[in-house]
mmCIF file of C-alpha atoms in Angstrom:
data_model
loop_
_atom_site.group_PDB
_atom_site.id
_atom_site.type_symbol
_atom_site.label_atom_id
_atom_site.label_comp_id
_atom_site.label_asym_id
_atom_site.label_seq_id
_atom_site.Cartn_x
_atom_site.Cartn_y
_atom_site.Cartn_z
ATOM 1 C CA MET A 1 -44.983 19.679 66.975
ATOM 2 C CA ARG A 2 -45.075 15.678 67.250
ATOM 3 C CA ALA A 3 -43.023 13.781 64.832
ATOM 4 C CA MET A 4 -42.042 10.265 64.115
ATOM 5 C CA GLN A 5 -38.581 10.871 63.165
ATOM 6 C CA VAL A 6 -36.077 8.037 62.109
ATOM 7 C CA THR A 7 -32.851 8.323 64.578
ATOM 8 C CA GLU A 8 -30.770 5.921 62.701
ATOM 9 C CA ALA A 9 -31.599 3.272 60.072
ATOM 10 C CA GLY A 10 -33.868 0.662 62.018
ATOM 11 C CA GLY A 11 -34.752 3.240 64.511
ATOM 12 C CA PHE A 12 -38.238 5.227 65.043
ATOM 13 C CA GLU A 13 -38.583 7.765 67.813
ATOM 14 C CA LEU A 14 -41.742 10.259 68.563
ATOM 15 C CA VAL A 15 -40.534 13.485 69.497
ATOM 16 C CA GLU A 16 -41.789 16.990 69.757
ATOM 17 C CA ARG A 17 -39.955 19.312 67.530
ATOM 18 C CA PRO A 18 -40.460 23.272 67.243
ATOM 19 C CA ILE A 19 -42.746 23.984 64.417
ATOM 20 C CA PRO A 20 -41.163 24.893 61.460
ATOM 21 C CA GLU A 21 -40.649 27.938 59.767
ATOM 22 C CA PRO A 22 -40.745 27.792 56.033
ATOM 23 C CA ALA A 23 -37.978 29.526 53.784
ATOM 24 C CA ASP A 24 -38.347 31.854 51.513
ATOM 25 C CA ASP A 25 -39.481 29.674 48.452
ATOM 26 C CA GLU A 26 -41.624 27.091 50.779
ATOM 27 C CA VAL A 27 -45.047 26.739 52.177
ATOM 28 C CA ARG A 28 -46.153 25.488 55.534
ATOM 29 C CA ILE A 29 -48.371 22.497 55.457
ATOM 30 C CA ALA A 30 -50.062 21.632 58.780
ATOM 31 C CA VAL A 31 -50.578 17.431 57.941
ATOM 32 C CA ALA A 32 -53.961 15.905 57.610
ATOM 33 C CA ALA A 33 -52.564 12.297 56.416
ATOM 34 C CA CYS A 34 -49.541 10.943 55.103
ATOM 35 C CA GLY A 35 -49.332 7.189 53.305
ATOM 36 C CA VAL A 36 -46.776 4.638 54.113
ATOM 37 C CA CYS A 37 -44.845 3.439 51.488
ATOM 38 C CA ARG A 38 -42.510 0.815 50.563
ATOM 39 C CA GLY A 39 -39.878 3.882 49.323
ATOM 40 C CA ASP A 40 -39.824 4.808 53.210
ATOM 41 C CA GLY A 41 -37.437 2.059 53.497
ATOM 42 C CA HIS A 42 -34.602 4.236 52.053
ATOM 43 C CA VAL A 43 -34.680 6.222 55.143
ATOM 44 C CA CYS A 44 -36.333 4.342 57.953
ATOM 45 C CA GLU A 45 -33.877 1.137 56.932
ATOM 46 C CA GLY A 46 -30.845 2.584 55.397
ATOM 47 C CA GLY A 47 -29.551 2.186 51.750
ATOM 48 C CA ALA A 48 -29.451 5.557 50.975
ATOM 49 C CA GLU A 49 -26.113 6.913 51.713
ATOM 50 C CA HIS A 50 -27.026 10.618 51.515
ATOM 51 C CA VAL A 51 -29.826 10.743 54.254
ATOM 52 C CA ASP A 52 -28.859 12.881 57.079
ATOM 53 C CA TYR A 53 -30.343 11.295 60.341
ATOM 54 C CA PRO A 54 -32.622 11.732 62.423
ATOM 55 C CA ARG A 55 -34.720 12.336 59.355
ATOM 56 C CA ILE A 56 -38.887 12.425 59.596
ATOM 57 C CA PRO A 57 -40.041 10.016 56.739
ATOM 58 C CA GLY A 58 -43.372 10.456 54.541
ATOM 59 C CA HIS A 59 -43.594 11.202 51.168
ATOM 60 C CA GLU A 60 -47.377 11.162 50.091
ATOM 61 C CA PHE A 61 -49.220 13.588 52.265
ATOM 62 C CA VAL A 62 -52.433 15.659 52.127
ATOM 63 C CA GLY A 63 -52.905 18.809 54.042
ATOM 64 C CA TYR A 64 -53.674 22.879 54.647
ATOM 65 C CA ILE A 65 -50.917 25.455 53.947
ATOM 66 C CA ASP A 66 -50.777 27.581 57.013
ATOM 67 C CA ALA A 67 -47.556 29.634 56.346
ATOM 68 C CA VAL A 68 -46.125 30.952 53.385
ATOM 69 C CA GLY A 69 -42.341 32.150 52.959
ATOM 70 C CA ASP A 70 -41.936 35.504 51.869
ATOM 71 C CA ARG A 71 -40.690 34.430 47.885
ATOM 72 C CA VAL A 72 -44.181 32.510 47.218
ATOM 73 C CA THR A 73 -46.886 34.228 45.339
ATOM 74 C CA GLU A 74 -48.629 31.335 43.824
ATOM 75 C CA TRP A 75 -50.021 29.895 47.394
ATOM 76 C CA ALA A 76 -52.006 31.133 49.853
ATOM 77 C CA VAL A 77 -52.487 29.941 53.428
ATOM 78 C CA GLY A 78 -55.780 28.135 53.359
ATOM 79 C CA ASP A 79 -54.791 26.371 50.248
ATOM 80 C CA ARG A 80 -55.311 22.610 50.421
ATOM 81 C CA VAL A 81 -52.617 20.711 49.054
ATOM 82 C CA GLY A 82 -50.236 17.584 48.691
ATOM 83 C CA VAL A 83 -47.305 16.652 47.990
ATOM 84 C CA GLY A 84 -45.225 13.620 46.954
ATOM 85 C CA TRP A 85 -41.922 12.166 46.042
ATOM 86 C CA HIS A 86 -40.552 14.812 43.977
ATOM 87 C CA GLY A 87 -39.741 17.486 46.133
ATOM 88 C CA GLY A 88 -38.497 20.144 43.798
ATOM 89 C CA HIS A 89 -36.402 20.883 41.031
ATOM 90 C CA CYS A 90 -34.111 23.449 39.981
ATOM 91 C CA PHE A 91 -35.258 24.695 36.758
ATOM 92 C CA THR A 92 -31.836 24.931 34.905
ATOM 93 C CA CYS A 93 -30.291 21.789 34.651
ATOM 94 C CA GLU A 94 -30.992 19.788 31.155
ATOM 95 C CA PRO A 95 -34.047 17.476 31.961
ATOM 96 C CA CYS A 96 -35.916 20.915 33.826
ATOM 97 C CA ARG A 97 -35.134 22.866 30.938
ATOM 98 C CA ASP A 98 -36.972 19.832 28.385
ATOM 99 C CA GLY A 99 -39.496 20.188 30.562
ATOM 100 C CA GLU A 100 -38.646 16.880 32.305
ATOM 101 C CA PHE A 101 -38.678 17.897 35.726
ATOM 102 C CA VAL A 102 -39.272 14.598 37.239
ATOM 103 C CA LEU A 103 -35.461 13.524 36.130
ATOM 104 C CA CYS A 104 -34.458 17.032 37.542
ATOM 105 C CA GLU A 105 -30.466 16.153 38.725
ATOM 106 C CA GLU A 106 -30.667 18.068 41.602
ATOM 107 C CA LYS A 107 -34.101 17.385 43.150
ATOM 108 C CA PRO A 108 -34.593 16.608 46.630
ATOM 109 C CA VAL A 109 -36.677 13.821 47.767
ATOM 110 C CA THR A 110 -39.320 14.673 50.323
ATOM 111 C CA GLY A 111 -38.920 12.376 53.264
ATOM 112 C CA MET A 112 -35.712 11.534 52.491
ATOM 113 C CA ASP A 113 -33.502 14.828 51.312
ATOM 114 C CA ARG A 114 -35.615 16.940 53.348
ATOM 115 C CA ASP A 115 -38.039 15.766 56.300
ATOM 116 C CA GLY A 116 -41.871 14.296 55.626
ATOM 117 C CA GLY A 117 -44.893 13.651 56.470
ATOM 118 C CA TYR A 118 -45.139 11.234 59.265
ATOM 119 C CA ALA A 119 -45.226 14.762 61.495
ATOM 120 C CA GLU A 120 -47.895 17.286 62.388
ATOM 121 C CA TYR A 121 -46.525 19.985 60.201
ATOM 122 C CA ALA A 122 -44.302 19.780 57.342
ATOM 123 C CA THR A 123 -42.596 22.151 54.657
ATOM 124 C CA ALA A 124 -42.281 21.813 51.317
ATOM 125 C CA ARG A 125 -41.190 23.814 47.914
ATOM 126 C CA ALA A 126 -43.822 25.949 46.203
ATOM 127 C CA GLU A 127 -43.455 24.137 42.898
ATOM 128 C CA ALA A 128 -43.438 20.604 44.367
ATOM 129 C CA LEU A 129 -47.345 21.239 45.613
ATOM 130 C CA ALA A 130 -50.158 19.898 44.044
ATOM 131 C CA ALA A 131 -53.734 21.553 44.472
ATOM 132 C CA ILE A 132 -55.903 19.009 45.958
ATOM 133 C CA PRO A 133 -59.904 19.826 46.027
ATOM 134 C CA GLU A 134 -61.925 20.064 49.166
ATOM 135 C CA GLY A 135 -64.261 17.583 49.748
ATOM 136 C CA SER A 136 -62.006 14.805 49.433
ATOM 137 C CA ASP A 137 -61.050 12.761 52.102
ATOM 138 C CA ALA A 138 -57.338 13.166 53.338
ATOM 139 C CA ALA A 139 -56.815 9.552 54.272
ATOM 140 C CA THR A 140 -57.842 7.825 51.240
ATOM 141 C CA THR A 141 -56.319 10.779 48.521
ATOM 142 C CA ALA A 142 -52.643 10.694 50.681
ATOM 143 C CA PRO A 143 -51.593 7.634 49.079
ATOM 144 C CA LEU A 144 -52.631 9.211 45.495
ATOM 145 C CA LEU A 145 -49.649 11.156 45.674
ATOM 146 C CA CYS A 146 -47.255 8.380 45.032
ATOM 147 C CA ALA A 147 -48.908 4.984 44.938
ATOM 148 C CA GLY A 148 -51.604 6.585 42.734
ATOM 149 C CA LEU A 149 -49.778 8.869 40.587
ATOM 150 C CA THR A 150 -47.069 6.308 39.902
ATOM 151 C CA SER A 151 -49.710 3.593 38.467
ATOM 152 C CA PHE A 152 -51.490 6.037 36.752
ATOM 153 C CA ASN A 153 -48.860 7.875 35.550
ATOM 154 C CA ALA A 154 -46.815 4.928 34.395
ATOM 155 C CA LEU A 155 -50.266 3.418 32.201
ATOM 156 C CA ARG A 156 -51.351 6.648 30.817
ATOM 157 C CA ASN A 157 -47.799 7.337 29.009
ATOM 158 C CA ALA A 158 -47.582 3.319 27.882
ATOM 159 C CA ASP A 159 -47.910 2.177 24.301
ATOM 160 C CA VAL A 160 -51.096 0.740 24.711
ATOM 161 C CA ARG A 161 -54.704 1.401 23.787
ATOM 162 C CA PRO A 162 -58.204 1.322 25.220
ATOM 163 C CA GLY A 163 -59.122 -2.294 24.436
ATOM 164 C CA ASP A 164 -55.426 -3.405 24.775
ATOM 165 C CA LEU A 165 -54.948 -6.915 27.572
ATOM 166 C CA VAL A 166 -52.912 -5.303 30.309
ATOM 167 C CA ALA A 167 -51.636 -7.315 33.321
ATOM 168 C CA VAL A 168 -51.175 -6.028 36.612
ATOM 169 C CA VAL A 169 -48.425 -8.236 38.703
ATOM 170 C CA GLY A 170 -48.702 -7.788 42.397
ATOM 171 C CA ILE A 171 -51.808 -6.480 43.944
ATOM 172 C CA GLY A 172 -50.959 -4.331 46.913
ATOM 173 C CA GLY A 173 -50.783 -0.472 47.317
ATOM 174 C CA LEU A 174 -50.034 0.444 43.952
ATOM 175 C CA GLY A 175 -51.881 -2.754 42.498
ATOM 176 C CA HIS A 176 -54.929 -2.037 43.754
ATOM 177 C CA LEU A 177 -55.228 1.554 42.233
ATOM 178 C CA ALA A 178 -53.282 0.097 39.044
ATOM 179 C CA LEU A 179 -56.223 -2.431 38.706
ATOM 180 C CA GLN A 180 -58.836 0.530 38.706
ATOM 181 C CA TYR A 181 -57.188 2.213 36.514
ATOM 182 C CA ALA A 182 -56.692 -0.023 33.539
ATOM 183 C CA HIS A 183 -60.356 -1.077 33.872
ATOM 184 C CA GLU A 184 -61.655 2.401 34.067
ATOM 185 C CA ALA A 185 -59.534 3.737 30.945
ATOM 186 C CA GLY A 186 -61.026 0.989 29.041
ATOM 187 C CA PHE A 187 -58.485 -2.027 29.139
ATOM 188 C CA GLU A 188 -59.207 -5.543 29.471
ATOM 189 C CA THR A 189 -57.178 -6.200 32.626
ATOM 190 C CA VAL A 190 -55.517 -9.366 34.129
ATOM 191 C CA ALA A 191 -54.710 -9.573 37.768
ATOM 192 C CA VAL A 192 -51.667 -11.182 38.730
ATOM 193 C CA SER A 193 -50.885 -12.560 42.231
ATOM 194 C CA ARG A 194 -49.570 -15.288 44.499
ATOM 195 C CA GLY A 195 -52.464 -17.246 45.780
ATOM 196 C CA THR A 196 -56.403 -17.027 45.561
ATOM 197 C CA GLU A 197 -56.482 -14.320 48.813
ATOM 198 C CA LYS A 198 -56.892 -11.494 46.776
ATOM 199 C CA ARG A 199 -58.750 -12.978 44.063
ATOM 200 C CA GLU A 200 -62.247 -11.835 44.738
ATOM 201 C CA ALA A 201 -60.635 -8.241 45.835
ATOM 202 C CA ALA A 202 -59.259 -8.139 42.511
ATOM 203 C CA LEU A 203 -61.836 -8.550 40.833
ATOM 204 C CA ASP A 204 -63.975 -6.288 42.513
ATOM 205 C CA TYR A 205 -61.308 -3.655 41.392
ATOM 206 C CA GLY A 206 -62.152 -4.329 37.884
ATOM 207 C CA ALA A 207 -59.738 -7.162 36.882
ATOM 208 C CA ALA A 208 -61.916 -9.594 33.905
ATOM 209 C CA HIS A 209 -58.969 -12.036 34.589
ATOM 210 C CA PHE A 210 -57.030 -13.688 37.658
ATOM 211 C CA VAL A 211 -53.910 -15.631 37.252
ATOM 212 C CA ASP A 212 -52.739 -17.353 40.817
ATOM 213 C CA SER A 213 -49.029 -17.597 40.248
ATOM 214 C CA GLU A 214 -48.531 -20.076 42.788
ATOM 215 C CA ALA A 215 -50.842 -22.270 40.921
ATOM 216 C CA GLN A 216 -50.155 -21.737 37.287
ATOM 217 C CA ASP A 217 -47.272 -20.788 35.213
ATOM 218 C CA PRO A 218 -47.917 -16.485 34.672
ATOM 219 C CA ALA A 219 -46.250 -16.547 31.192
ATOM 220 C CA GLU A 220 -48.685 -19.545 30.016
ATOM 221 C CA ALA A 221 -51.709 -18.112 31.560
ATOM 222 C CA LEU A 222 -51.117 -14.729 29.981
ATOM 223 C CA THR A 223 -49.961 -16.332 26.623
ATOM 224 C CA ASP A 224 -53.388 -18.292 26.476
ATOM 225 C CA LEU A 225 -54.955 -14.970 26.856
ATOM 226 C CA GLY A 226 -53.632 -14.212 23.337
ATOM 227 C CA GLY A 227 -50.312 -12.589 25.112
ATOM 228 C CA VAL A 228 -50.672 -9.033 26.912
ATOM 229 C CA ASP A 229 -49.656 -5.556 25.424
ATOM 230 C CA LEU A 230 -48.718 -4.317 28.835
ATOM 231 C CA VAL A 231 -47.451 -5.469 32.331
ATOM 232 C CA LEU A 232 -47.395 -2.988 34.777
ATOM 233 C CA ALA A 233 -45.255 -4.371 37.480
ATOM 234 C CA THR A 234 -46.057 -3.251 40.688
ATOM 235 C CA ALA A 235 -44.670 -5.946 42.989
ATOM 236 C CA PRO A 236 -41.224 -5.217 44.123
ATOM 237 C CA ALA A 237 -40.196 -9.102 43.321
ATOM 238 C CA SER A 238 -37.775 -9.688 40.612
ATOM 239 C CA ASP A 239 -39.371 -13.174 40.565
ATOM 240 C CA ALA A 240 -42.796 -12.076 39.947
ATOM 241 C CA ILE A 241 -41.705 -9.447 37.041
ATOM 242 C CA ALA A 242 -39.130 -12.101 35.394
ATOM 243 C CA ALA A 243 -42.363 -14.583 35.349
ATOM 244 C CA ALA A 244 -44.889 -12.492 32.703
ATOM 245 C CA ILE A 245 -41.893 -11.446 30.758
ATOM 246 C CA ASP A 246 -42.797 -14.472 28.496
ATOM 247 C CA GLY A 247 -46.518 -13.540 28.625
ATOM 248 C CA LEU A 248 -46.224 -10.604 25.982
ATOM 249 C CA GLY A 249 -47.810 -10.552 22.822
ATOM 250 C CA PRO A 250 -46.536 -8.583 20.225
ATOM 251 C CA ASN A 251 -44.306 -5.165 20.669
ATOM 252 C CA GLY A 252 -45.924 -5.973 24.166
ATOM 253 C CA GLU A 253 -43.978 -4.155 26.974
ATOM 254 C CA VAL A 254 -43.138 -4.563 30.502
ATOM 255 C CA VAL A 255 -43.234 -1.252 32.712
ATOM 256 C CA ALA A 256 -41.640 -2.065 36.203
ATOM 257 C CA VAL A 257 -43.031 0.495 39.164
ATOM 258 C CA GLY A 258 -42.316 -1.756 42.122
ATOM 259 C CA ILE A 259 -38.484 -1.822 42.306
ATOM 260 C CA PRO A 260 -37.037 -5.360 43.537
ATOM 261 C CA GLU A 261 -34.019 -5.371 45.609
ATOM 262 C CA GLU A 262 -32.244 -8.158 43.398
ATOM 263 C CA PRO A 263 -31.915 -7.659 39.944
ATOM 264 C CA VAL A 264 -34.521 -8.929 37.066
ATOM 265 C CA PRO A 265 -33.497 -11.620 34.746
ATOM 266 C CA VAL A 266 -34.658 -10.931 31.356
ATOM 267 C CA GLU A 267 -34.333 -13.441 28.877
ATOM 268 C CA VAL A 268 -33.231 -11.477 25.820
ATOM 269 C CA GLY A 269 -34.615 -13.650 23.213
ATOM 270 C CA SER A 270 -37.910 -13.926 24.365
ATOM 271 C CA LEU A 271 -38.007 -10.261 23.786
ATOM 272 C CA THR A 272 -36.229 -10.176 20.570
ATOM 273 C CA ALA A 273 -39.235 -12.959 19.393
ATOM 274 C CA THR A 274 -42.070 -10.734 20.039
ATOM 275 C CA ARG A 275 -40.040 -7.028 19.415
ATOM 276 C CA GLY A 276 -40.891 -6.726 23.464
ATOM 277 C CA SER A 277 -39.281 -4.147 26.007
ATOM 278 C CA PHE A 278 -38.939 -3.757 29.401
ATOM 279 C CA SER A 279 -38.676 -0.063 31.046
ATOM 280 C CA GLY A 280 -39.355 1.436 34.502
ATOM 281 C CA TRP A 281 -40.970 4.687 35.258
ATOM 282 C CA ALA A 282 -40.647 7.187 38.139
ATOM 283 C CA SER A 283 -43.482 8.704 39.958
ATOM 284 C CA GLY A 284 -44.498 12.413 38.113
ATOM 285 C CA THR A 285 -44.754 15.798 38.432
ATOM 286 C CA PRO A 286 -47.698 17.627 41.167
ATOM 287 C CA SER A 287 -49.332 18.750 37.668
ATOM 288 C CA ASP A 288 -49.538 14.511 37.333
ATOM 289 C CA ALA A 289 -50.571 14.283 40.558
ATOM 290 C CA GLU A 290 -53.425 16.493 40.275
ATOM 291 C CA ASP A 291 -54.624 14.539 37.084
ATOM 292 C CA THR A 292 -54.340 11.288 39.126
ATOM 293 C CA VAL A 293 -56.662 12.978 41.525
ATOM 294 C CA ALA A 294 -59.075 14.243 39.158
ATOM 295 C CA PHE A 295 -59.459 10.711 37.266
ATOM 296 C CA GLY A 296 -59.676 9.178 40.369
ATOM 297 C CA ALA A 297 -62.662 10.962 41.401
ATOM 298 C CA ARG A 298 -64.511 11.379 37.639
ATOM 299 C CA ARG A 299 -64.144 7.508 38.081
ATOM 300 C CA ASP A 300 -64.686 6.631 41.430
ATOM 301 C CA ILE A 301 -61.492 5.214 41.935
ATOM 302 C CA GLU A 302 -61.188 3.407 45.663
ATOM 303 C CA THR A 303 -58.297 3.713 48.026
ATOM 304 C CA THR A 304 -58.457 1.044 50.278
ATOM 305 C CA VAL A 305 -56.843 2.124 53.645
ATOM 306 C CA GLU A 306 -55.684 1.135 57.250
ATOM 307 C CA THR A 307 -55.328 4.500 59.109
ATOM 308 C CA PHE A 308 -53.143 4.948 62.340
ATOM 309 C CA ASP A 309 -52.026 7.345 64.561
ATOM 310 C CA LEU A 310 -48.733 9.308 64.098
ATOM 311 C CA ALA A 311 -47.736 7.372 67.652
ATOM 312 C CA ASP A 312 -48.428 4.062 65.705
ATOM 313 C CA ALA A 313 -45.900 5.278 62.143
ATOM 314 C CA GLU A 314 -43.246 2.348 63.017
ATOM 315 C CA ALA A 315 -46.231 -0.089 63.489
ATOM 316 C CA ALA A 316 -47.795 1.130 60.111
ATOM 317 C CA TYR A 317 -44.250 1.303 58.451
ATOM 318 C CA ARG A 318 -44.087 -2.946 59.859
ATOM 319 C CA ALA A 319 -47.342 -3.397 58.825
ATOM 320 C CA MET A 320 -47.146 -2.422 55.249
ATOM 321 C CA ASP A 321 -43.443 -3.868 54.916
ATOM 322 C CA SER A 322 -44.696 -7.476 55.576
ATOM 323 C CA GLY A 323 -47.751 -6.829 53.429
ATOM 324 C CA ASP A 324 -50.162 -7.242 56.318
ATOM 325 C CA VAL A 325 -51.757 -4.084 55.421
ATOM 326 C CA ARG A 326 -54.652 -4.253 52.973
ATOM 327 C CA TYR A 327 -53.696 -1.986 50.847
ATOM 328 C CA ARG A 328 -52.195 1.186 52.471
ATOM 329 C CA ALA A 329 -51.292 2.190 55.538
ATOM 330 C CA VAL A 330 -52.213 5.627 56.074
ATOM 331 C CA VAL A 331 -50.784 8.141 59.404
ATOM 332 C CA LEU A 332 -53.012 10.208 60.698
ATOM 333 C CA PRO A 333 -50.844 13.164 62.391
#
């Protein structure tokens, strides 16, 4: 099979490898499409000490099962499935015993602890699989296994109700989906972005208001709207997240799903004054992914992608990393 592997931090190489055989508790998937995510940077650029190189990145992919391990009974050859960041769980640690599989102490990360979807074939543990309906486009469905799942899951677990004011900071791979989820779930939505380049797209995606953070103070703009109940921070930029905190209304919450490299400065006095809070959210389980895909199908959520051949996976990653993609790069093996 063809695969794009990272031989060391920063080094991509298109190679031919033997098609992998699934272990007893795994399946093998013929990959149809794999999204390119900023989280791939842990492998592509280094920073994760436990990565064994060479490694095939990619943690949001869709395809068909073409082989199953001897102990796998719940999946069969021909099933259409997807795999996200969550590469499995141990079932026995304290978080697993509490049903918090996404917090498993032993979970492998797809495309980091094990090879991912920048390849024609990939193996996955049975408990890491999400069922994907027939008829959906692979290229626009693959990003829902991470970008969609993370933003949808964070939104539906936040302490907000339909009609509340929700601000999405950053209109990129996660943000363009988050705007649609918030709008379709009945929230009054605000898009916060640098410059006006994405204004029309944000309004098309369901934003009722647009804040250009280069032209106005986001906190003042959000306060003028009455104060937001939720800031969903999808941009991995600490200054963009910090700039929105003072725009929280009473009992407002900032939930970060984009992870900046720099610490986010938080004025505790501001949170105290509004009884506000700041938290993070980690993606979700395969069951959550299935909910994300189902909601998107019911509400006609549009995933905007640019596709690349597997041989151009490095170019796809670089375009994503520089922000040149609108709005999700997808590799087609």
